[in-house]
Amino acid sequence: MTAARLLLPLSLALLAACASAPKQNITVDNQSACPLQLKTGQNLTLTLPSNPTTGYRWAIQDSAGGVLRGLGPEVYSSTESGVIGGGGQSAWRFQAFAAGQGRLRLTSQQPWEPEAEPVEVFDCAITVN
């Protein structure tokens, strides 16, 4: 068999493998994307609206620690540059490291009033295969 005839089936097999591979990075910015199905090794970026100048902060209540690993601290970025007290976004990065199920749950409230009900809740079931 010639080299050209071997290349065609090999090329088709590689193309099919690339088409079925999951995206390496998943970004979620609202609860409507939940529940989430991830593959081991995939990265998850969670981005939520935030305005720490109001005193309300997002706090991780459940990090799906059995299936997700944090890749760093919360990162806040202002979407209204030059506006004092303007809102922005907080982002967290995670990596799916083990198969199983977990829950990623964050609440937004003022840290000095832990007994008060949160003003917002992000609650997402995570399954890692």
Coordinates of C-alpha atoms in Angstrom, one line a residue:
M1 CA 0.0 0.0 0.0
T2 CA 1.4 3.4 -0.9
A3 CA 2.0 6.2 1.7
A4 CA -0.7 8.3 0.2
R5 CA -3.3 5.6 0.7
L6 CA -2.3 5.2 4.4
L7 CA -2.5 9.0 5.0
L8 CA -6.1 9.3 4.1
P9 CA -7.5 6.9 6.7
L10 CA -5.1 8.3 9.3
S11 CA -6.1 11.9 8.5
L12 CA -9.8 11.0 8.8
A13 CA -9.2 9.3 12.2
L14 CA -7.3 12.3 13.6
L15 CA -10.0 14.7 12.3
A16 CA -12.7 12.6 14.0
A17 CA -10.8 12.6 17.3
C18 CA -10.4 16.3 17.2
A19 CA -14.1 16.9 16.5
S20 CA -15.2 14.8 19.5
A21 CA -12.7 16.2 22.0
P22 CA -14.3 18.4 24.7
K23 CA -13.4 22.0 25.0
Q24 CA -10.6 22.4 27.5
N25 CA -12.0 25.6 29.0
I26 CA -15.6 26.1 30.0
T27 CA -16.9 29.5 31.1
V28 CA -20.1 29.9 33.1
D29 CA -21.6 33.3 34.0
N30 CA -25.1 32.4 35.2
Q31 CA -27.0 29.6 36.8
S32 CA -28.9 28.7 33.7
A33 CA -25.8 26.8 32.5
C34 CA -26.2 24.3 35.4
P35 CA -26.0 21.4 36.0
L36 CA -22.6 21.1 34.5
Q37 CA -21.0 18.0 32.9
L38 CA -17.1 18.2 32.8
K39 CA -14.4 15.8 31.8
T40 CA -11.3 15.2 34.0
G41 CA -8.7 17.8 33.2
Q42 CA -11.2 20.5 31.9
N43 CA -10.9 24.0 33.4
L44 CA -14.0 25.9 34.6
T45 CA -14.1 29.6 34.9
L46 CA -17.0 31.0 36.9
T47 CA -17.7 34.7 36.4
L48 CA -20.4 36.5 38.4
P49 CA -21.5 40.2 38.6
S50 CA -19.9 41.8 41.7
N51 CA -19.6 45.2 43.3
P52 CA -17.4 44.9 46.5
T53 CA -17.8 48.7 47.1
T54 CA -21.3 48.0 48.3
G55 CA -20.0 45.7 51.0
Y56 CA -21.5 42.6 49.4
R57 CA -18.9 39.9 48.6
W58 CA -19.2 36.4 47.0
A59 CA -18.1 33.6 49.4
I60 CA -17.6 30.0 48.4
Q61 CA -19.8 27.9 50.6
D62 CA -19.2 24.6 48.8
S63 CA -16.3 24.2 46.3
A64 CA -17.2 20.7 44.9
G65 CA -13.9 19.8 46.5
G66 CA -14.1 16.1 45.7
V67 CA -14.2 16.8 41.9
L68 CA -12.9 20.4 41.5
R69 CA -9.6 22.0 42.5
G70 CA -9.2 25.8 42.8
L71 CA -6.6 27.3 40.5
G72 CA -6.2 30.6 42.4
P73 CA -8.0 33.2 44.3
E74 CA -11.0 35.3 43.2
V75 CA -10.1 37.9 40.7
Y76 CA -12.2 41.1 40.5
S77 CA -12.3 43.3 37.5
S78 CA -14.2 46.5 37.1
T79 CA -16.5 46.8 34.0
E80 CA -17.2 50.5 34.6
S81 CA -13.7 51.9 34.4
G82 CA -13.3 55.4 35.9
V83 CA -16.6 55.2 37.8
I84 CA -16.1 55.1 41.6
G85 CA -18.4 52.5 43.1
G86 CA -19.2 51.0 39.7
G87 CA -19.8 47.3 39.4
G88 CA -17.7 44.6 37.9
Q89 CA -17.2 40.9 37.8
S90 CA -15.6 38.4 40.1
A91 CA -14.0 35.3 38.6
W92 CA -12.8 32.0 40.0
R93 CA -10.9 29.2 38.1
F94 CA -11.2 25.5 38.8
Q95 CA -10.0 22.3 37.3
A96 CA -11.9 19.1 37.2
F97 CA -9.5 16.6 38.7
A98 CA -11.5 13.5 39.7
A99 CA -14.6 11.7 38.5
G100 CA -17.6 12.1 40.6
Q101 CA -20.3 14.6 41.7
G102 CA -20.2 17.8 43.7
R103 CA -21.8 21.1 44.2
L104 CA -20.4 24.5 43.6
R105 CA -22.3 27.0 45.8
L106 CA -21.5 30.7 46.4
T107 CA -23.5 33.3 48.3
S108 CA -23.3 37.1 48.1
Q109 CA -23.7 38.9 51.4
Q110 CA -22.0 41.3 53.7
P111 CA -19.3 39.5 55.6
W112 CA -20.1 41.3 58.9
E113 CA -23.7 40.0 58.9
P114 CA -23.3 36.2 58.5
E115 CA -26.7 35.6 60.0
A116 CA -28.5 37.6 57.3
E117 CA -29.9 35.9 54.3
P118 CA -27.7 36.1 51.2
V119 CA -28.9 38.6 48.5
E120 CA -27.8 36.2 45.8
V121 CA -26.9 32.5 45.5
F122 CA -25.1 30.6 42.8
D123 CA -25.7 26.8 43.2
C124 CA -24.6 24.4 40.5
A125 CA -24.4 20.6 40.5
I126 CA -21.2 19.4 38.9
T127 CA -20.6 15.9 37.4
V128 CA -17.1 15.0 36.3
N129 CA -16.5 11.9 34.1

